[in-house]
XYZ file of N, CA, C and O in Angstrom:
692
model
N 44.280 43.328 51.137
C 43.863 44.554 51.800
C 43.530 45.622 50.763
O 42.541 46.309 50.885
N 44.362 45.750 49.718
C 44.095 46.769 48.715
C 42.819 46.483 47.942
O 42.102 47.387 47.587
N 42.516 45.200 47.667
C 41.298 44.859 46.942
C 40.067 45.285 47.734
O 39.141 45.865 47.200
N 40.047 44.992 49.027
C 38.919 45.393 49.863
C 38.781 46.898 49.932
O 37.681 47.444 49.869
N 39.888 47.594 50.063
C 39.874 49.053 50.122
C 39.382 49.627 48.802
O 38.571 50.554 48.786
N 39.841 49.061 47.687
C 39.399 49.530 46.390
C 37.894 49.343 46.236
O 37.203 50.221 45.759
N 37.388 48.205 46.679
C 35.950 47.940 46.591
C 35.174 48.972 47.397
O 34.180 49.511 46.937
N 35.622 49.280 48.595
C 34.941 50.264 49.431
C 35.000 51.641 48.774
O 34.015 52.361 48.722
N 36.153 52.016 48.231
C 36.276 53.317 47.591
C 35.390 53.424 46.354
O 34.777 54.454 46.110
N 35.310 52.361 45.576
C 34.485 52.393 44.378
C 33.011 52.562 44.699
O 32.285 53.218 43.987
N 32.552 51.956 45.759
C 31.136 51.935 46.036
C 30.703 52.951 47.087
O 29.555 53.011 47.431
N 31.612 53.756 47.554
C 31.248 54.746 48.545
C 30.345 55.827 47.950
O 29.531 56.404 48.640
N 30.457 56.066 46.655
C 29.685 57.142 46.049
C 28.262 56.738 45.695
O 27.473 57.581 45.339
N 27.906 55.489 45.763
C 26.532 55.140 45.429
C 26.301 53.666 45.273
O 27.153 52.859 45.575
N 25.139 53.333 44.793
C 24.720 51.947 44.671
C 25.220 51.333 43.382
O 25.694 52.003 42.487
N 25.003 50.047 43.287
C 25.553 49.281 42.196
C 24.596 48.154 41.852
O 23.994 47.561 42.728
N 24.422 47.888 40.586
C 23.725 46.676 40.168
C 24.416 46.160 38.916
O 25.078 46.916 38.219
N 24.269 44.867 38.644
C 25.052 44.279 37.580
C 24.239 43.271 36.788
O 23.402 42.575 37.329
N 24.501 43.201 35.493
C 23.900 42.216 34.606
C 24.996 41.702 33.684
O 25.910 42.425 33.347
N 24.926 40.442 33.287
C 25.871 39.927 32.293
C 25.126 39.020 31.327
O 24.259 38.263 31.726
N 25.449 39.156 30.060
C 24.788 38.386 29.016
C 25.808 38.088 27.935
O 26.693 38.890 27.667
N 25.667 36.938 27.303
C 26.516 36.608 26.162
C 25.708 36.773 24.893
O 24.559 36.353 24.823
N 26.299 37.398 23.901
C 25.662 37.626 22.607
C 26.356 36.735 21.587
O 27.578 36.742 21.484
N 25.567 35.964 20.862
C 26.137 35.029 19.888
C 25.477 35.243 18.536
O 24.264 35.352 18.443
N 26.285 35.296 17.515
C 25.777 35.344 16.149
C 26.269 34.090 15.438
O 27.450 33.917 15.225
N 25.345 33.203 15.087
C 25.700 32.018 14.322
C 25.398 32.303 12.861
O 24.253 32.600 12.523
N 26.402 32.237 11.995
C 26.147 32.505 10.583
C 25.151 31.494 10.028
O 25.179 30.322 10.389
N 24.244 31.940 9.145
C 23.333 30.984 8.534
C 24.058 30.235 7.415
O 25.190 30.552 7.059
N 23.408 29.241 6.874
C 24.055 28.363 5.899
C 24.578 29.126 4.686
O 25.563 28.733 4.084
N 23.922 30.214 4.314
C 24.360 30.978 3.155
C 25.596 31.819 3.424
O 26.243 32.286 2.501
N 25.916 32.053 4.693
C 27.065 32.889 5.030
C 28.311 32.083 5.347
O 29.392 32.624 5.400
N 28.173 30.796 5.589
C 29.304 29.988 6.038
C 30.275 29.763 4.890
O 29.884 29.407 3.791
N 31.554 29.991 5.177
C 32.607 29.705 4.220
C 33.714 28.987 4.978
O 33.607 28.747 6.164
N 34.790 28.665 4.304
C 35.910 27.995 4.973
C 36.472 28.858 6.085
O 37.067 28.365 7.035
N 36.281 30.160 5.999
C 36.821 31.087 6.990
C 35.892 31.296 8.189
O 36.293 31.897 9.170
N 34.644 30.821 8.131
C 33.692 31.081 9.210
C 33.143 29.788 9.807
O 31.989 29.468 9.658
N 33.994 29.035 10.457
C 33.579 27.807 11.119
C 33.441 28.043 12.618
O 33.681 27.160 13.409
N 33.066 29.221 13.016
C 32.989 29.582 14.419
C 31.782 30.478 14.647
O 31.152 30.939 13.710
N 31.521 30.730 15.908
C 30.486 31.688 16.285
C 31.186 32.974 16.690
O 32.070 32.970 17.530
N 30.788 34.074 16.073
C 31.316 35.373 16.501
C 30.464 35.817 17.681
O 29.253 36.005 17.542
N 31.050 35.913 18.837
C 30.273 36.260 20.022
C 31.069 37.163 20.952
O 32.277 37.322 20.811
N 30.343 37.735 21.881
C 30.967 38.554 22.914
C 30.087 38.508 24.144
O 28.919 38.136 24.090
N 30.669 38.879 25.267
C 29.917 39.002 26.515
C 29.762 40.473 26.833
O 30.680 41.266 26.598
N 28.619 40.836 27.354
C 28.371 42.228 27.732
C 27.927 42.259 29.191
O 27.236 41.358 29.669
N 28.365 43.265 29.879
C 28.102 43.411 31.299
C 27.802 44.885 31.543
O 28.408 45.747 30.913
N 26.846 45.189 32.400
C 26.598 46.591 32.715
C 26.324 46.766 34.186
O 25.895 45.867 34.875
N 26.618 47.968 34.629
C 26.472 48.358 36.024
C 25.834 49.730 36.062
O 25.925 50.487 35.109
N 25.251 50.046 37.190
C 24.729 51.408 37.338
C 25.186 51.942 38.694
O 25.211 51.225 39.690
N 25.562 53.207 38.679
C 26.044 53.886 39.867
C 25.295 55.203 40.014
O 24.920 55.821 39.011
N 25.126 55.620 41.216
C 24.491 56.914 41.462
C 25.429 58.018 40.985
O 26.572 58.104 41.407
N 24.940 58.859 40.094
C 25.729 59.975 39.580
C 25.440 61.236 40.396
O 26.346 61.961 40.792
N 24.163 61.513 40.598
C 23.721 62.578 41.496
C 22.291 62.228 41.922
O 21.843 61.105 41.707
N 21.550 63.173 42.483
C 20.215 62.863 42.993
C 19.233 62.402 41.912
O 18.270 61.709 42.209
N 19.450 62.798 40.670
C 18.471 62.463 39.639
C 19.042 61.695 38.445
O 18.290 61.300 37.563
N 20.350 61.471 38.411
C 20.964 60.800 37.261
C 21.742 59.557 37.690
O 22.217 59.469 38.819
N 21.876 58.652 36.733
C 22.595 57.399 36.957
C 23.728 57.284 35.950
O 23.571 57.614 34.768
N 24.862 56.816 36.423
C 26.010 56.516 35.568
C 25.859 55.058 35.143
O 25.990 54.143 35.953
N 25.507 54.821 33.883
C 25.299 53.491 33.319
C 26.580 53.103 32.596
O 26.912 53.655 31.551
N 27.329 52.168 33.158
C 28.612 51.751 32.594
C 28.457 50.365 31.987
O 27.850 49.489 32.596
N 29.007 50.176 30.814
C 28.942 48.865 30.178
C 30.313 48.445 29.682
O 31.151 49.272 29.324
N 30.545 47.148 29.728
C 31.787 46.567 29.239
C 31.440 45.403 28.319
O 30.392 44.784 28.446
N 32.327 45.127 27.402
C 32.174 43.977 26.521
C 33.525 43.290 26.391
O 34.572 43.941 26.439
N 33.474 41.978 26.254
C 34.696 41.200 26.049
C 34.469 40.225 24.906
O 33.365 39.734 24.705
N 35.530 39.972 24.154
C 35.478 38.955 23.124
C 36.836 38.287 23.028
O 37.852 38.868 23.409
N 36.821 37.056 22.564
C 38.076 36.327 22.410
C 38.864 36.870 21.237
O 38.310 37.157 20.166
N 40.158 37.006 21.460
C 41.060 37.530 20.442
C 41.029 36.696 19.159
O 41.189 37.221 18.065
N 40.842 35.392 19.312
C 40.876 34.488 18.160
C 39.699 34.684 17.214
O 39.724 34.177 16.100
N 38.672 35.409 17.633
C 37.526 35.663 16.760
C 37.798 36.741 15.722
O 37.062 36.869 14.755
N 38.832 37.527 15.950
C 39.136 38.634 15.053
C 40.105 38.222 13.958
O 40.934 37.332 14.136
N 40.007 38.894 12.834
C 40.922 38.648 11.718
C 42.100 39.615 11.833
O 41.914 40.829 11.768
N 43.295 39.066 12.012
C 44.512 39.868 12.092
C 45.087 40.016 10.693
O 45.183 39.048 9.947
N 45.453 41.243 10.340
C 46.016 41.525 9.016
C 47.443 42.048 9.187
O 47.760 42.726 10.177
N 48.310 41.749 8.217
C 49.703 42.205 8.317
C 49.810 43.724 8.177
O 49.076 44.341 7.421
N 50.737 44.279 8.935
C 51.041 45.713 8.865
C 52.378 45.899 8.145
O 53.153 44.946 8.007
N 52.667 47.122 7.719
C 53.914 47.417 7.007
C 55.155 47.123 7.841
O 56.193 46.766 7.294
N 55.061 47.260 9.161
C 56.226 47.036 10.029
C 56.438 45.563 10.379
O 57.299 45.231 11.176
N 55.639 44.645 9.801
C 55.788 43.220 10.062
C 54.896 42.705 11.182
O 54.791 41.502 11.388
N 54.245 43.604 11.893
C 53.328 43.185 12.955
C 51.966 42.864 12.336
O 51.778 42.963 11.122
N 51.014 42.467 13.191
C 49.661 42.174 12.747
C 48.686 42.962 13.605
O 48.935 43.170 14.795
N 47.584 43.401 13.007
C 46.592 44.138 13.792
C 45.194 43.617 13.495
O 44.895 43.167 12.386
N 44.367 43.686 14.514
C 42.949 43.357 14.399
C 42.169 44.531 14.959
O 42.659 45.274 15.810
N 40.949 44.682 14.473
C 40.102 45.782 14.923
C 38.738 45.240 15.284
O 38.279 44.258 14.699
N 38.097 45.889 16.256
C 36.677 45.634 16.461
C 35.980 46.943 16.748
O 36.444 47.772 17.507
N 34.881 47.129 16.020
C 34.084 48.346 16.097
C 32.911 48.090 17.034
O 32.210 47.089 16.900
N 32.702 49.007 17.975
C 31.602 48.875 18.929
C 30.621 50.016 18.701
O 31.018 51.177 18.640
N 29.351 49.661 18.530
C 28.255 50.624 18.447
C 27.335 50.339 19.624
O 26.849 49.215 19.769
N 27.095 51.344 20.455
C 26.196 51.187 21.605
C 25.137 52.276 21.536
O 25.446 53.441 21.266
N 23.894 51.870 21.766
C 22.781 52.817 21.726
C 21.883 52.602 22.928
O 21.652 51.468 23.346
N 21.352 53.679 23.436
C 20.324 53.634 24.460
C 19.051 54.154 23.811
O 19.028 55.258 23.269
N 18.005 53.329 23.825
C 16.781 53.621 23.089
C 15.635 53.811 24.073
O 15.432 52.995 24.970
N 14.893 54.898 23.885
C 13.696 55.192 24.688
C 12.521 55.208 23.722
O 12.407 56.128 22.901
N 11.679 54.170 23.799
C 10.575 54.057 22.834
C 11.133 53.788 21.452
O 11.825 52.806 21.228
N 10.891 54.714 20.516
C 11.427 54.555 19.167
C 12.545 55.553 18.858
O 12.924 55.737 17.708
N 13.082 56.195 19.921
C 14.127 57.201 19.731
C 15.448 56.764 20.349
O 15.484 56.282 21.485
N 16.522 56.951 19.605
C 17.863 56.742 20.151
C 18.215 58.002 20.930
O 18.316 59.086 20.357
N 18.356 57.868 22.259
C 18.626 59.054 23.083
C 20.114 59.232 23.384
O 20.535 60.308 23.801
N 20.903 58.178 23.183
C 22.346 58.282 23.386
C 23.012 57.236 22.509
O 22.484 56.138 22.323
N 24.169 57.596 21.962
C 24.892 56.675 21.081
C 26.386 56.888 21.254
O 26.843 58.031 21.347
N 27.111 55.791 21.289
C 28.574 55.844 21.324
C 29.089 54.845 20.299
O 28.550 53.755 20.143
N 30.143 55.238 19.582
C 30.800 54.348 18.631
C 32.293 54.552 18.757
O 32.767 55.696 18.823
N 33.039 53.453 18.814
C 34.474 53.572 18.890
C 35.142 52.341 18.291
O 34.561 51.269 18.232
N 36.370 52.544 17.835
C 37.157 51.494 17.190
C 38.277 51.081 18.136
O 39.009 51.926 18.661
N 38.401 49.786 18.352
C 39.473 49.225 19.180
C 40.467 48.519 18.260
O 40.058 47.816 17.336
N 41.748 48.711 18.513
C 42.795 48.099 17.694
C 43.710 47.292 18.604
O 44.131 47.778 19.654
N 43.999 46.067 18.189
C 44.907 45.202 18.930
C 46.046 44.806 18.001
O 45.798 44.355 16.880
N 47.294 44.981 18.450
C 48.457 44.659 17.631
C 49.273 43.557 18.303
O 49.388 43.528 19.530
N 49.840 42.685 17.482
C 50.763 41.648 17.956
C 51.954 41.608 17.011
O 51.840 41.947 15.831
N 53.096 41.195 17.555
C 54.290 41.062 16.717
C 54.206 39.848 15.806
O 54.705 39.862 14.683
N 53.579 38.770 16.304
C 53.403 37.571 15.490
C 52.086 36.903 15.868
O 51.599 37.056 17.000
N 51.526 36.129 14.961
C 50.262 35.451 15.211
C 50.398 34.363 16.275
O 49.406 33.971 16.889
N 51.599 33.898 16.527
C 51.827 32.890 17.560
C 51.555 33.447 18.965
O 51.401 32.684 19.913
N 51.507 34.754 19.119
C 51.226 35.366 20.420
C 49.759 35.235 20.820
O 49.409 35.496 21.955
N 48.911 34.831 19.900
C 47.472 34.749 20.157
C 47.122 33.319 20.541
O 47.461 32.376 19.827
N 46.441 33.162 21.685
C 45.958 31.827 22.039
C 44.467 31.883 22.352
O 43.874 32.949 22.445
N 43.862 30.717 22.511
C 42.402 30.603 22.637
C 41.821 31.193 23.913
O 40.609 31.346 24.005
N 42.613 31.500 24.905
C 42.088 31.978 26.189
C 42.208 33.485 26.376
O 41.828 33.995 27.424
N 42.740 34.193 25.415
C 42.942 35.631 25.572
C 41.699 36.404 25.141
O 41.121 36.137 24.097
N 41.323 37.370 25.984
C 40.166 38.210 25.679
C 40.593 39.660 25.532
O 41.553 40.100 26.140
N 39.808 40.381 24.746
C 39.971 41.819 24.616
C 38.770 42.487 25.259
O 37.651 41.984 25.176
N 38.989 43.618 25.900
C 37.950 44.316 26.659
C 37.744 45.717 26.123
O 38.655 46.338 25.599
N 36.540 46.216 26.314
C 36.249 47.622 26.032
C 35.159 48.076 27.001
O 34.396 47.260 27.516
N 35.123 49.360 27.264
C 34.147 49.909 28.219
C 33.743 51.307 27.785
O 34.509 52.024 27.134
N 32.518 51.686 28.179
C 32.035 53.035 27.937
C 30.855 53.281 28.860
O 30.522 52.410 29.679
N 30.205 54.443 28.745
C 29.134 54.763 29.694
C 28.170 55.793 29.114
O 28.475 56.483 28.140
N 27.000 55.850 29.747
C 26.009 56.886 29.503
C 25.596 57.449 30.853
O 25.573 56.723 31.848
N 25.243 58.710 30.899
C 24.661 59.306 32.102
C 23.196 59.579 31.760
O 22.902 60.338 30.833
N 22.286 58.919 32.509
C 20.868 58.943 32.143
C 19.983 59.080 33.377
O 20.396 58.779 34.493
N 18.756 59.515 33.139
C 17.754 59.612 34.188
C 16.954 58.321 34.285
O 17.116 57.409 33.474
N 16.069 58.248 35.272
C 15.242 57.051 35.442
C 14.374 56.799 34.208
O 13.953 57.739 33.528
N 14.124 55.520 33.924
C 13.266 55.170 32.798
C 13.439 53.729 32.387
O 14.286 53.006 32.896
N 12.597 53.347 31.420
C 12.653 52.017 30.806
C 13.307 52.184 29.443
O 12.787 52.906 28.596
N 14.427 51.530 29.241
C 15.199 51.702 28.016
C 15.492 50.351 27.371
O 15.351 49.304 27.992
N 15.952 50.426 26.130
C 16.544 49.287 25.441
C 18.007 49.651 25.221
O 18.314 50.757 24.758
N 18.885 48.745 25.582
C 20.320 48.929 25.379
C 20.735 48.020 24.240
O 20.581 46.805 24.306
N 21.209 48.625 23.152
C 21.637 47.859 21.976
C 23.136 47.993 21.822
O 23.672 49.108 21.849
N 23.804 46.867 21.660
C 25.247 46.885 21.439
C 25.574 45.954 20.284
O 25.051 44.845 20.191
N 26.410 46.455 19.380
C 26.837 45.700 18.213
C 28.356 45.747 18.153
O 28.948 46.816 18.312
N 28.959 44.600 17.942
C 30.411 44.526 17.758
C 30.672 43.850 16.426
O 30.084 42.816 16.114
N 31.554 44.468 15.645
C 31.888 43.913 14.331
C 33.391 44.002 14.097
O 34.091 44.799 14.721
N 33.854 43.167 13.190
C 35.258 43.149 12.791
C 35.348 43.786 11.406
O 34.894 43.192 10.422
N 35.902 44.994 11.297
C 35.989 45.654 9.985
C 36.860 44.905 8.978
O 36.748 45.146 7.782
N 37.711 43.989 9.454
C 38.578 43.229 8.556
C 37.888 41.998 7.962
O 38.474 41.324 7.119
N 36.671 41.679 8.437
C 35.961 40.489 7.949
C 34.467 40.798 7.901
O 33.858 41.083 8.930
N 33.878 40.733 6.736
C 32.472 41.113 6.555
C 31.494 40.281 7.373
O 30.455 40.766 7.782
N 31.795 39.018 7.606
C 30.848 38.115 8.252
C 31.019 38.026 9.767
O 30.445 37.160 10.396
N 31.777 38.900 10.355
C 32.030 38.828 11.791
C 31.366 40.004 12.499
O 31.951 41.072 12.661
N 30.121 39.782 12.900
C 29.343 40.794 13.609
C 28.323 40.096 14.499
O 27.763 39.069 14.125
N 28.092 40.667 15.667
C 27.041 40.181 16.561
C 26.422 41.386 17.252
O 27.085 42.411 17.461
N 25.130 41.266 17.573
C 24.417 42.364 18.219
C 23.429 41.805 19.224
O 22.957 40.678 19.088
N 23.128 42.609 20.224
C 22.122 42.244 21.205
C 21.358 43.472 21.657
O 21.911 44.583 21.665
N 20.080 43.274 21.991
C 19.249 44.349 22.538
C 18.700 43.849 23.862
O 18.146 42.748 23.934
N 18.851 44.665 24.906
C 18.494 44.249 26.255
C 17.643 45.317 26.935
O 17.931 46.507 26.818
N 16.619 44.904 27.661
C 15.844 45.882 28.435
C 16.660 46.348 29.641
O 17.328 45.545 30.294
N 16.622 47.630 29.902
C 17.325 48.213 31.049
C 16.354 49.126 31.784
O 15.757 50.011 31.177
N 16.203 48.898 33.071
C 15.371 49.762 33.907
C 16.280 50.552 34.833
O 17.069 49.975 35.576
N 16.163 51.853 34.757
C 16.941 52.734 35.628
C 15.966 53.378 36.617
O 14.986 54.007 36.212
N 16.237 53.190 37.881
C 15.417 53.798 38.935
C 16.288 54.719 39.772
O 17.514 54.606 39.762
N 15.653 55.625 40.488
C 16.406 56.467 41.410
C 16.935 55.612 42.552
O 16.321 54.619 42.938
N 18.055 56.010 43.080
C 18.620 55.315 44.228
C 17.940 55.809 45.497
O 17.513 56.966 45.570
N 17.832 54.959 46.508
C 17.201 55.381 47.767
C 17.952 56.556 48.399
O 19.181 56.613 48.345
N 17.189 57.489 48.950
C 17.811 58.622 49.639
C 18.268 58.182 51.021
O 17.722 57.257 51.608
N 19.261 58.855 51.548
C 19.762 58.636 52.904
C 20.229 57.213 53.145
O 20.200 56.726 54.258
N 20.645 56.513 52.098
C 21.190 55.165 52.231
C 22.448 55.065 51.385
O 22.579 55.731 50.373
N 23.322 54.201 51.815
C 24.522 53.920 51.049
C 24.687 52.405 50.972
O 25.399 51.800 51.745
N 23.953 51.765 50.055
C 24.075 50.317 49.929
C 25.442 49.939 49.381
O 25.980 50.623 48.514
N 26.002 48.862 49.887
C 27.290 48.382 49.416
C 27.095 47.069 48.681
O 26.278 46.243 49.069
N 27.843 46.881 47.629
C 27.857 45.619 46.903
C 29.197 45.507 46.208
O 29.784 46.496 45.816
N 29.674 44.321 46.109
C 30.940 44.082 45.400
C 30.730 42.855 44.548
O 30.707 41.740 45.064
N 30.466 43.035 43.266
C 30.122 41.906 42.410
C 31.320 41.410 41.626
O 32.157 42.179 41.187
N 31.384 40.107 41.477
C 32.429 39.466 40.696
C 31.770 38.475 39.763
O 30.828 37.798 40.152
N 32.250 38.377 38.551
C 31.726 37.415 37.604
C 32.790 36.360 37.395
O 33.919 36.672 36.998
N 32.458 35.125 37.680
C 33.385 34.021 37.495
C 32.852 33.118 36.401
O 31.668 32.868 36.310
N 33.748 32.621 35.583
C 33.331 31.695 34.521
C 33.977 30.359 34.745
O 35.001 30.211 35.294
């Protein structure tokens, strides 16, 4: 009952659309070392919501597996990993919005990390209608060779007036 109510409350303010894409960076032969026998990748998902009559709330999330990050020892005996996210919204040849933030994940021991655990991050832009490019880059500051980026076309249109479309999207893997 609460899930259905939450869905209705979330979408009562406007429309919704969703996209999901996986970004993969495969190191080339010159970059591969004993430490890079994997693909550094992440999934990105975005939604748009009506902000007001002329603007859209463009929300994006990214996820990556914890095992892709390099955990380094801390003074207190714990371990920490970081991932830096750079997101840009590009109109033509101009960056019209940019967000950058650092995410930190700490564990008491490396045994706490398993292959199925993901880390999440989210952010947003408030933008008007238009044709844009959405660029997102995620990198691991603890390891030089761990970075992936993707650029995606994004079309933002005005939402229909006098309508309240409902949608409740779920992504299953």
